[in-house]
């Protein structure tokens, strides 16, 4: 068993499977595609929804101290002046004077064009924010940006959320949403794209307690990936050294995953101090401080941020779940997703397409559909149907056979162990729910 | 009973409640706001999520014939040439030569400036698509648009979805996502904004069956709003006359709701014929037809589209649920949401903050939290806590009192009837689940 492909093939095989099975398509593919934008297909949209819901419920529903928001993508342009993005969210670009190629200056080893050896221009700063115009005039007064991060939508709503929620420090605000970066070098499939989705939580704390909460969130967020079913050996922390720290950060750890293309950041946990609220306070004149009515202290909270990428978490789930093995002399491709996030939870089959089995199987399928995302299939040999479900990560298959007609039991077949056992049809939903474990 | 405010106040009261209770905030409010962009607060994000999930599960999980997708907002610019948006998605704009004011020509009664009486320019067509630039150069070659509708993301993926899903005609593709329109005159709170969310389903049928499926989807979609709990008397169909029909449509009905500001479109059901797939086929050379392997017929499917606005459905739910009444000489404001979509399903209270009641109530709260979005409150008189929950639409309150200490029963108090009755604490989750009815 275990005919694992060599490291370098994994991404190619995964990308091909994602297209073929309906997880991920290139955006506008029939038009030649858009570089680094991706569309989610029928299975991808469910996988992504399940990860997003798991994050959302873990971070909000399961807790008393975190409120959710969903801010608009188009914000007031001044927000990005205050945050420092208009000034500083740039990459250095150089042009070749001879062949007109463009490069990121910080990724070049030489001072001449790597294409043709021609002379390069001086580096100029290229801003990564997508810019558009609101209202009927395309002038500088009408410029707005597609947000390059969701965090600012939380900071500007600090007071709006604080008042109705009646929260006290410490508390957090969580948000999931799209962000856009005009990357010069996107790549690695859905790992780095120009349009992507963030899952961010900003936790507001007393400045004296920042280290305690920083440690707390480091641990919480690491454990979240374990709860998602990710292999512990492929997860690690990376601490930002003094040279890596963003200008707003006092401390920062990345949670990294070992992709087939190397260790890469999944999520950042940052101590942003009072940088953001102080800057917005200064820019707007609105007092973004917190008053503790027990201690009579007024202070600008420190922020511990947990900032995860939804698309790269999805890629992590795919890469971590993918395996190819030999079973009884035949290749078996499996996406070993945790049942929590599997796009389809249960497939229902009649063993054969006769003797009333399809009718019973359809009835079972209809009933299970009220509880889970299910799939019904009666075509081709049952072994082949199992394999098809393995390849898209369906954890449970239920088969109706001739014994079902006699004693109203059905077979559950598990994806990972390939074990099969019989349960009473009327207990099926309950048994499957228990097998799947808690939703969050 | 029933001290309903006059029609004209309702929107003001609703907008104020939405801000005060944390449903909806103006985008970037502390910066003076962005015209017609809105942020969802802690309750708004849950309300919107619940409506979105209800649509998604009704349209995909509960059916065998609809697949989901989630396409990128940034698509290939040529898509919008093919769809006709680059050429025709415009409003006519005029400028006053004297005072420089701008107007929509089709909304003016006179040929002079309504502001100053000055002379107006000729009308010019203003395109409603937001335009941005991808890659490091801002020239025409790099122009991409923020999608003005989600539908095109479905059409270009027709084949990508068809193959892995093994669907046959008729089948549909569903999508929920953001779209953007640079409206000249947005307004009516979240009814018409520049950034909004659509819930669209495109159903592919044989051309000879278009009318049957058009009627089918008209009925299905109307019933969906009833299942959402919307008052039947405030819903109606509006048929598009020959002058109203879009260039791609053979037939179109709107589902309208009577808002405090009049009857307005919630959703359109359109027979788009083979317009879209034929155009994309022509533009790309990719054969977007369907081959029926039983009849050996190859044809370009007709499309029946159901296109709903999520934000305006949310506004419908708010406006329809809002009531203000006098109960025992006191005003009671209620959001009478269906339990399906209520942001918080259950509130748990200890009657008083002593005798171990808070501990029991907390334990019950923790247990219910695994099943529902819950809220715990032990501050102020219980009557006041009930009223607070009424105002945000929480359908059930559970109170722990002295009798609980004796017989382990608790009181359920219902929002709409204000009826109270006791149930065994250990049966609470089950009783509440049954009261709430099926999720979709």
PDB file of C-alpha atoms in Angstrom, chain A residues 19-22 25-43 45-46 48-49 52-53 56-57 60-64 66-79 82-83 93 102 124 126 130-138 144 146-147 153 155-157 159-161 163-166 168 178 180 182-184 194-195 197 279-281 283-284 286 288 362 365-366 368-375 377 379-380 388-389 433 438-440, chain B residues 19-22 25-43 45-46 48-49 52-53 56-57 60-64 66-79 82-83 93 102 124 126 130-138 144 146-147 153 155-157 159-161 163-166 168 178 180 182-184 194-195 197 279-281 283-284 286 288 362 365-366 368-375 377 379-380 388-389 433 438-440:
ATOM      1  CA  UNK A  19     -10.567  20.770 -12.692  1.00  0.00           C
ATOM      2  CA  UNK A  20     -11.786  17.299 -13.638  1.00  0.00           C
ATOM      3  CA  UNK A  21     -13.958  16.759 -10.579  1.00  0.00           C
ATOM      4  CA  UNK A  22     -15.344  20.277 -10.345  1.00  0.00           C
ATOM      5  CA  UNK A  25     -11.722  26.225 -12.600  1.00  0.00           C
ATOM      6  CA  UNK A  26      -9.651  29.021 -14.058  1.00  0.00           C
ATOM      7  CA  UNK A  27     -11.707  32.224 -14.207  1.00  0.00           C
ATOM      8  CA  UNK A  28     -13.213  32.890 -17.686  1.00  0.00           C
ATOM      9  CA  UNK A  29     -11.403  29.827 -19.014  1.00  0.00           C
ATOM     10  CA  UNK A  30     -13.233  29.796 -22.380  1.00  0.00           C
ATOM     11  CA  UNK A  31     -11.866  33.324 -22.934  1.00  0.00           C
ATOM     12  CA  UNK A  32      -8.306  32.202 -22.284  1.00  0.00           C
ATOM     13  CA  UNK A  33      -8.537  32.761 -18.543  1.00  0.00           C
ATOM     14  CA  UNK A  34      -7.712  35.581 -16.174  1.00  0.00           C
ATOM     15  CA  UNK A  35      -4.300  35.288 -14.601  1.00  0.00           C
ATOM     16  CA  UNK A  36      -4.624  34.308 -10.952  1.00  0.00           C
ATOM     17  CA  UNK A  37      -8.374  34.498 -10.526  1.00  0.00           C
ATOM     18  CA  UNK A  38     -10.220  31.239  -9.836  1.00  0.00           C
ATOM     19  CA  UNK A  39     -13.795  29.998  -9.928  1.00  0.00           C
ATOM     20  CA  UNK A  40     -15.110  27.436  -7.489  1.00  0.00           C
ATOM     21  CA  UNK A  41     -16.994  24.540  -9.086  1.00  0.00           C
ATOM     22  CA  UNK A  42     -19.793  22.473  -7.491  1.00  0.00           C
ATOM     23  CA  UNK A  43     -17.474  20.635  -5.086  1.00  0.00           C
ATOM     24  CA  UNK A  45     -17.959  25.849  -3.452  1.00  0.00           C
ATOM     25  CA  UNK A  46     -19.130  23.305  -0.848  1.00  0.00           C
ATOM     26  CA  UNK A  48     -14.993  26.385   0.801  1.00  0.00           C
ATOM     27  CA  UNK A  49     -18.397  26.974   2.428  1.00  0.00           C
ATOM     28  CA  UNK A  52     -15.772  29.162   6.134  1.00  0.00           C
ATOM     29  CA  UNK A  53     -18.682  27.973   8.276  1.00  0.00           C
ATOM     30  CA  UNK A  56     -17.267  31.318  11.583  1.00  0.00           C
ATOM     31  CA  UNK A  57     -18.991  29.026  14.082  1.00  0.00           C
ATOM     32  CA  UNK A  60     -18.517  33.452  16.858  1.00  0.00           C
ATOM     33  CA  UNK A  61     -21.313  31.001  17.681  1.00  0.00           C
ATOM     34  CA  UNK A  62     -19.216  28.888  20.042  1.00  0.00           C
ATOM     35  CA  UNK A  63     -17.961  31.925  21.980  1.00  0.00           C
ATOM     36  CA  UNK A  64     -19.461  34.787  23.969  1.00  0.00           C
ATOM     37  CA  UNK A  66     -16.599  37.634  19.559  1.00  0.00           C
ATOM     38  CA  UNK A  67     -19.064  39.513  17.359  1.00  0.00           C
ATOM     39  CA  UNK A  68     -19.280  39.157  13.588  1.00  0.00           C
ATOM     40  CA  UNK A  69     -19.397  41.866  10.944  1.00  0.00           C
ATOM     41  CA  UNK A  70     -19.407  41.990   7.142  1.00  0.00           C
ATOM     42  CA  UNK A  71     -18.079  45.309   5.863  1.00  0.00           C
ATOM     43  CA  UNK A  72     -18.246  46.544   2.283  1.00  0.00           C
ATOM     44  CA  UNK A  73     -15.322  45.956  -0.094  1.00  0.00           C
ATOM     45  CA  UNK A  74     -15.471  49.611  -1.215  1.00  0.00           C
ATOM     46  CA  UNK A  75     -14.469  51.819   1.716  1.00  0.00           C
ATOM     47  CA  UNK A  76     -13.766  55.514   2.075  1.00  0.00           C
ATOM     48  CA  UNK A  77     -10.425  56.149   0.303  1.00  0.00           C
ATOM     49  CA  UNK A  78      -9.095  58.063   3.297  1.00  0.00           C
ATOM     50  CA  UNK A  79      -9.157  54.812   5.290  1.00  0.00           C
ATOM     51  CA  UNK A  82      -4.662  56.363   7.431  1.00  0.00           C
ATOM     52  CA  UNK A  83      -3.770  52.675   7.329  1.00  0.00           C
ATOM     53  CA  UNK A  93       9.235  47.710 -10.148  1.00  0.00           C
ATOM     54  CA  UNK A 102       9.033  44.345 -16.195  1.00  0.00           C
ATOM     55  CA  UNK A 124       9.680  52.852  -8.866  1.00  0.00           C
ATOM     56  CA  UNK A 126       4.079  50.191  -7.633  1.00  0.00           C
ATOM     57  CA  UNK A 130      -6.761  47.944  -7.253  1.00  0.00           C
ATOM     58  CA  UNK A 131      -8.140  51.378  -7.949  1.00  0.00           C
ATOM     59  CA  UNK A 132     -11.547  52.277  -9.352  1.00  0.00           C
ATOM     60  CA  UNK A 133     -13.784  55.348  -9.637  1.00  0.00           C
ATOM     61  CA  UNK A 134     -17.079  55.928  -7.872  1.00  0.00           C
ATOM     62  CA  UNK A 135     -19.636  58.288  -9.372  1.00  0.00           C
ATOM     63  CA  UNK A 136     -19.763  59.458 -12.978  1.00  0.00           C
ATOM     64  CA  UNK A 137     -16.366  61.184 -13.180  1.00  0.00           C
ATOM     65  CA  UNK A 138     -13.010  59.444 -13.502  1.00  0.00           C
ATOM     66  CA  UNK A 144     -11.806  54.338  -4.385  1.00  0.00           C
ATOM     67  CA  UNK A 146     -10.804  47.471  -3.631  1.00  0.00           C
ATOM     68  CA  UNK A 147      -9.835  46.658  -0.063  1.00  0.00           C
ATOM     69  CA  UNK A 153     -13.552  47.290   8.007  1.00  0.00           C
ATOM     70  CA  UNK A 155     -11.379  48.964  12.990  1.00  0.00           C
ATOM     71  CA  UNK A 156     -13.666  51.665  11.606  1.00  0.00           C
ATOM     72  CA  UNK A 157     -16.664  49.808  13.092  1.00  0.00           C
ATOM     73  CA  UNK A 159     -17.644  51.760  18.242  1.00  0.00           C
ATOM     74  CA  UNK A 160     -20.568  50.642  16.070  1.00  0.00           C
ATOM     75  CA  UNK A 161     -20.105  47.083  17.308  1.00  0.00           C
ATOM     76  CA  UNK A 163     -22.379  49.820  21.696  1.00  0.00           C
ATOM     77  CA  UNK A 164     -25.134  47.379  20.660  1.00  0.00           C
ATOM     78  CA  UNK A 165     -23.241  44.222  21.641  1.00  0.00           C
ATOM     79  CA  UNK A 166     -22.579  45.499  25.169  1.00  0.00           C
ATOM     80  CA  UNK A 168     -16.402  44.681  27.398  1.00  0.00           C
ATOM     81  CA  UNK A 178     -13.029  39.125  -0.268  1.00  0.00           C
ATOM     82  CA  UNK A 180      -7.898  42.149  -3.715  1.00  0.00           C
ATOM     83  CA  UNK A 182      -2.718  43.518  -7.747  1.00  0.00           C
ATOM     84  CA  UNK A 183       0.191  41.115  -7.209  1.00  0.00           C
ATOM     85  CA  UNK A 184       3.093  41.319  -9.649  1.00  0.00           C
ATOM     86  CA  UNK A 194      -5.339  38.613  -6.992  1.00  0.00           C
ATOM     87  CA  UNK A 195      -8.841  38.058  -5.676  1.00  0.00           C
ATOM     88  CA  UNK A 197     -10.944  35.611   0.730  1.00  0.00           C
ATOM     89  CA  UNK A 279      -4.304  56.304  13.702  1.00  0.00           C
ATOM     90  CA  UNK A 280      -8.030  56.250  12.900  1.00  0.00           C
ATOM     91  CA  UNK A 281      -8.720  58.273  16.016  1.00  0.00           C
ATOM     92  CA  UNK A 283      -7.444  60.979  11.342  1.00  0.00           C
ATOM     93  CA  UNK A 284     -11.151  61.269  12.128  1.00  0.00           C
ATOM     94  CA  UNK A 286     -13.513  60.191  16.727  1.00  0.00           C
ATOM     95  CA  UNK A 288     -11.862  55.174  19.556  1.00  0.00           C
ATOM     96  CA  UNK A 362     -33.983   6.978  -3.217  1.00  0.00           C
ATOM     97  CA  UNK A 365     -31.402   9.515   0.079  1.00  0.00           C
ATOM     98  CA  UNK A 366     -34.391  11.900   0.384  1.00  0.00           C
ATOM     99  CA  UNK A 368     -30.650  11.975   4.555  1.00  0.00           C
ATOM    100  CA  UNK A 369     -30.781  15.047   2.281  1.00  0.00           C
ATOM    101  CA  UNK A 370     -32.620  16.927   5.064  1.00  0.00           C
ATOM    102  CA  UNK A 371     -29.525  16.492   7.222  1.00  0.00           C
ATOM    103  CA  UNK A 372     -26.510  16.336   4.917  1.00  0.00           C
ATOM    104  CA  UNK A 373     -25.332  17.195   1.444  1.00  0.00           C
ATOM    105  CA  UNK A 374     -25.874  13.824  -0.267  1.00  0.00           C
ATOM    106  CA  UNK A 375     -25.370  12.206  -3.643  1.00  0.00           C
ATOM    107  CA  UNK A 377     -25.865   7.134  -7.899  1.00  0.00           C
ATOM    108  CA  UNK A 379     -24.886   3.769 -12.540  1.00  0.00           C
ATOM    109  CA  UNK A 380     -22.005   1.278 -13.068  1.00  0.00           C
ATOM    110  CA  UNK A 388     -15.555   7.858  -7.492  1.00  0.00           C
ATOM    111  CA  UNK A 389     -16.654   8.944  -4.045  1.00  0.00           C
ATOM    112  CA  UNK A 433     -24.311  12.152  12.662  1.00  0.00           C
ATOM    113  CA  UNK A 438     -19.666  17.815  16.230  1.00  0.00           C
ATOM    114  CA  UNK A 439     -20.012  20.425  13.486  1.00  0.00           C
ATOM    115  CA  UNK A 440     -17.724  22.862  15.327  1.00  0.00           C
TER     116      UNK A 440
ATOM    117  CA  UNK B  19     -27.936  51.179  13.421  1.00  0.00           C
ATOM    118  CA  UNK B  20     -28.763  51.117  17.135  1.00  0.00           C
ATOM    119  CA  UNK B  21     -29.069  47.350  17.426  1.00  0.00           C
ATOM    120  CA  UNK B  22     -26.177  46.444  15.134  1.00  0.00           C
ATOM    121  CA  UNK B  25     -23.967  50.590   9.542  1.00  0.00           C
ATOM    122  CA  UNK B  26     -22.994  53.059   6.885  1.00  0.00           C
ATOM    123  CA  UNK B  27     -19.675  52.048   5.316  1.00  0.00           C
ATOM    124  CA  UNK B  28     -16.669  53.960   6.751  1.00  0.00           C
ATOM    125  CA  UNK B  29     -19.050  56.016   8.883  1.00  0.00           C
ATOM    126  CA  UNK B  30     -16.320  57.626  11.007  1.00  0.00           C
ATOM    127  CA  UNK B  31     -14.855  59.009   7.750  1.00  0.00           C
ATOM    128  CA  UNK B  32     -18.163  60.578   6.753  1.00  0.00           C
ATOM    129  CA  UNK B  33     -19.418  57.445   5.028  1.00  0.00           C
ATOM    130  CA  UNK B  34     -19.379  56.122   1.481  1.00  0.00           C
ATOM    131  CA  UNK B  35     -22.528  56.868  -0.443  1.00  0.00           C
ATOM    132  CA  UNK B  36     -24.592  53.695  -0.875  1.00  0.00           C
ATOM    133  CA  UNK B  37     -22.210  51.139   0.560  1.00  0.00           C
ATOM    134  CA  UNK B  38     -23.247  49.411   3.786  1.00  0.00           C
ATOM    135  CA  UNK B  39     -21.602  47.315   6.476  1.00  0.00           C
ATOM    136  CA  UNK B  40     -23.398  44.489   8.229  1.00  0.00           C
ATOM    137  CA  UNK B  41     -23.152  44.577  12.028  1.00  0.00           C
ATOM    138  CA  UNK B  42     -23.263  41.563  14.373  1.00  0.00           C
ATOM    139  CA  UNK B  43     -27.004  40.961  13.887  1.00  0.00           C
ATOM    140  CA  UNK B  45     -24.343  39.510   9.317  1.00  0.00           C
ATOM    141  CA  UNK B  46     -26.293  36.662  10.926  1.00  0.00           C
ATOM    142  CA  UNK B  48     -27.961  37.868   5.914  1.00  0.00           C
ATOM    143  CA  UNK B  49     -26.140  34.568   6.412  1.00  0.00           C
ATOM    144  CA  UNK B  52     -28.260  33.205   2.065  1.00  0.00           C
ATOM    145  CA  UNK B  53     -28.064  29.711   3.561  1.00  0.00           C
ATOM    146  CA  UNK B  56     -28.547  27.992  -1.002  1.00  0.00           C
ATOM    147  CA  UNK B  57     -29.946  24.894   0.692  1.00  0.00           C
ATOM    148  CA  UNK B  60     -28.905  23.099  -4.107  1.00  0.00           C
ATOM    149  CA  UNK B  61     -28.901  20.676  -1.144  1.00  0.00           C
ATOM    150  CA  UNK B  62     -32.646  19.960  -1.326  1.00  0.00           C
ATOM    151  CA  UNK B  63     -32.561  19.234  -5.071  1.00  0.00           C
ATOM    152  CA  UNK B  64     -30.795  16.827  -7.418  1.00  0.00           C
ATOM    153  CA  UNK B  66     -28.922  22.153  -9.375  1.00  0.00           C
ATOM    154  CA  UNK B  67     -25.169  22.530  -8.909  1.00  0.00           C
ATOM    155  CA  UNK B  68     -23.489  25.424  -7.114  1.00  0.00           C
ATOM    156  CA  UNK B  69     -20.562  27.549  -8.251  1.00  0.00           C
ATOM    157  CA  UNK B  70     -18.713  30.595  -6.930  1.00  0.00           C
ATOM    158  CA  UNK B  71     -17.021  32.522  -9.733  1.00  0.00           C
ATOM    159  CA  UNK B  72     -14.507  35.342  -9.314  1.00  0.00           C
ATOM    160  CA  UNK B  73     -15.675  38.975  -9.322  1.00  0.00           C
ATOM    161  CA  UNK B  74     -12.883  39.886 -11.759  1.00  0.00           C
ATOM    162  CA  UNK B  75     -13.582  38.195 -15.098  1.00  0.00           C
ATOM    163  CA  UNK B  76     -12.002  38.429 -18.530  1.00  0.00           C
ATOM    164  CA  UNK B  77     -12.993  41.859 -19.945  1.00  0.00           C
ATOM    165  CA  UNK B  78     -14.140  40.300 -23.212  1.00  0.00           C
ATOM    166  CA  UNK B  79     -16.960  38.580 -21.301  1.00  0.00           C
ATOM    167  CA  UNK B  82     -19.982  39.570 -25.446  1.00  0.00           C
ATOM    168  CA  UNK B  83     -22.714  40.085 -22.854  1.00  0.00           C
ATOM    169  CA  UNK B  93     -26.046  61.692 -18.391  1.00  0.00           C
ATOM    170  CA  UNK B 102     -25.063  66.333 -13.371  1.00  0.00           C
ATOM    171  CA  UNK B 124     -23.903  61.088 -23.226  1.00  0.00           C
ATOM    172  CA  UNK B 126     -22.396  56.691 -18.923  1.00  0.00           C
ATOM    173  CA  UNK B 130     -16.790  49.868 -12.216  1.00  0.00           C
ATOM    174  CA  UNK B 131     -13.521  49.719 -14.075  1.00  0.00           C
ATOM    175  CA  UNK B 132     -10.104  48.838 -12.696  1.00  0.00           C
ATOM    176  CA  UNK B 133      -6.683  47.821 -14.001  1.00  0.00           C
ATOM    177  CA  UNK B 134      -4.979  44.469 -13.594  1.00  0.00           C
ATOM    178  CA  UNK B 135      -1.211  44.237 -13.746  1.00  0.00           C
ATOM    179  CA  UNK B 136       1.228  47.082 -13.268  1.00  0.00           C
ATOM    180  CA  UNK B 137       0.131  49.332 -16.155  1.00  0.00           C
ATOM    181  CA  UNK B 138      -2.978  51.514 -16.202  1.00  0.00           C
ATOM    182  CA  UNK B 144     -10.992  44.746 -16.088  1.00  0.00           C
ATOM    183  CA  UNK B 146     -16.086  44.529 -11.309  1.00  0.00           C
ATOM    184  CA  UNK B 147     -18.876  42.216 -12.453  1.00  0.00           C
ATOM    185  CA  UNK B 153     -19.804  33.564 -14.232  1.00  0.00           C
ATOM    186  CA  UNK B 155     -22.548  30.888 -18.454  1.00  0.00           C
ATOM    187  CA  UNK B 156     -18.800  30.723 -19.037  1.00  0.00           C
ATOM    188  CA  UNK B 157     -18.616  27.690 -16.708  1.00  0.00           C
ATOM    189  CA  UNK B 159     -19.207  23.025 -19.731  1.00  0.00           C
ATOM    190  CA  UNK B 160     -16.937  23.003 -16.682  1.00  0.00           C
ATOM    191  CA  UNK B 161     -19.943  22.177 -14.495  1.00  0.00           C
ATOM    192  CA  UNK B 163     -18.862  17.373 -17.273  1.00  0.00           C
ATOM    193  CA  UNK B 164     -18.010  16.495 -13.645  1.00  0.00           C
ATOM    194  CA  UNK B 165     -21.583  16.745 -12.360  1.00  0.00           C
ATOM    195  CA  UNK B 166     -22.899  14.325 -15.022  1.00  0.00           C
ATOM    196  CA  UNK B 168     -28.494  16.186 -18.072  1.00  0.00           C
ATOM    197  CA  UNK B 178     -21.167  40.272  -4.833  1.00  0.00           C
ATOM    198  CA  UNK B 180     -21.145  46.185  -8.369  1.00  0.00           C
ATOM    199  CA  UNK B 182     -21.842  52.543 -10.343  1.00  0.00           C
ATOM    200  CA  UNK B 183     -25.433  53.793  -9.972  1.00  0.00           C
ATOM    201  CA  UNK B 184     -26.079  57.495 -10.556  1.00  0.00           C
ATOM    202  CA  UNK B 194     -23.411  50.241  -5.475  1.00  0.00           C
ATOM    203  CA  UNK B 195     -22.049  47.079  -3.892  1.00  0.00           C
ATOM    204  CA  UNK B 197     -25.107  40.610  -3.345  1.00  0.00           C
ATOM    205  CA  UNK B 279     -23.171  34.739 -27.898  1.00  0.00           C
ATOM    206  CA  UNK B 280     -20.376  33.191 -25.825  1.00  0.00           C
ATOM    207  CA  UNK B 281     -20.156  30.314 -28.301  1.00  0.00           C
ATOM    208  CA  UNK B 283     -17.229  34.917 -29.300  1.00  0.00           C
ATOM    209  CA  UNK B 284     -14.980  32.086 -28.128  1.00  0.00           C
ATOM    210  CA  UNK B 286     -16.201  26.959 -27.876  1.00  0.00           C
ATOM    211  CA  UNK B 288     -21.602  25.518 -25.668  1.00  0.00           C
ATOM    212  CA  UNK B 362     -25.164  29.219  31.834  1.00  0.00           C
ATOM    213  CA  UNK B 365     -26.871  28.207  27.363  1.00  0.00           C
ATOM    214  CA  UNK B 366     -23.648  26.256  26.726  1.00  0.00           C
ATOM    215  CA  UNK B 368     -27.984  25.127  23.350  1.00  0.00           C
ATOM    216  CA  UNK B 369     -25.031  26.957  21.788  1.00  0.00           C
ATOM    217  CA  UNK B 370     -23.996  23.687  20.100  1.00  0.00           C
ATOM    218  CA  UNK B 371     -27.284  23.785  18.198  1.00  0.00           C
ATOM    219  CA  UNK B 372     -28.286  27.431  17.790  1.00  0.00           C
ATOM    220  CA  UNK B 373     -26.932  30.947  17.856  1.00  0.00           C
ATOM    221  CA  UNK B 374     -27.769  31.890  21.455  1.00  0.00           C
ATOM    222  CA  UNK B 375     -27.489  34.847  23.782  1.00  0.00           C
ATOM    223  CA  UNK B 377     -28.208  37.829  29.659  1.00  0.00           C
ATOM    224  CA  UNK B 379     -28.713  42.039  33.655  1.00  0.00           C
ATOM    225  CA  UNK B 380     -31.835  44.106  34.510  1.00  0.00           C
ATOM    226  CA  UNK B 388     -34.744  43.666  24.161  1.00  0.00           C
ATOM    227  CA  UNK B 389     -34.976  40.259  22.519  1.00  0.00           C
ATOM    228  CA  UNK B 433     -35.819  22.385  17.254  1.00  0.00           C
ATOM    229  CA  UNK B 438     -37.158  22.470   9.223  1.00  0.00           C
ATOM    230  CA  UNK B 439     -34.113  24.554   8.303  1.00  0.00           C
ATOM    231  CA  UNK B 440     -35.019  24.489   4.606  1.00  0.00           C
TER     232      UNK B 440
END
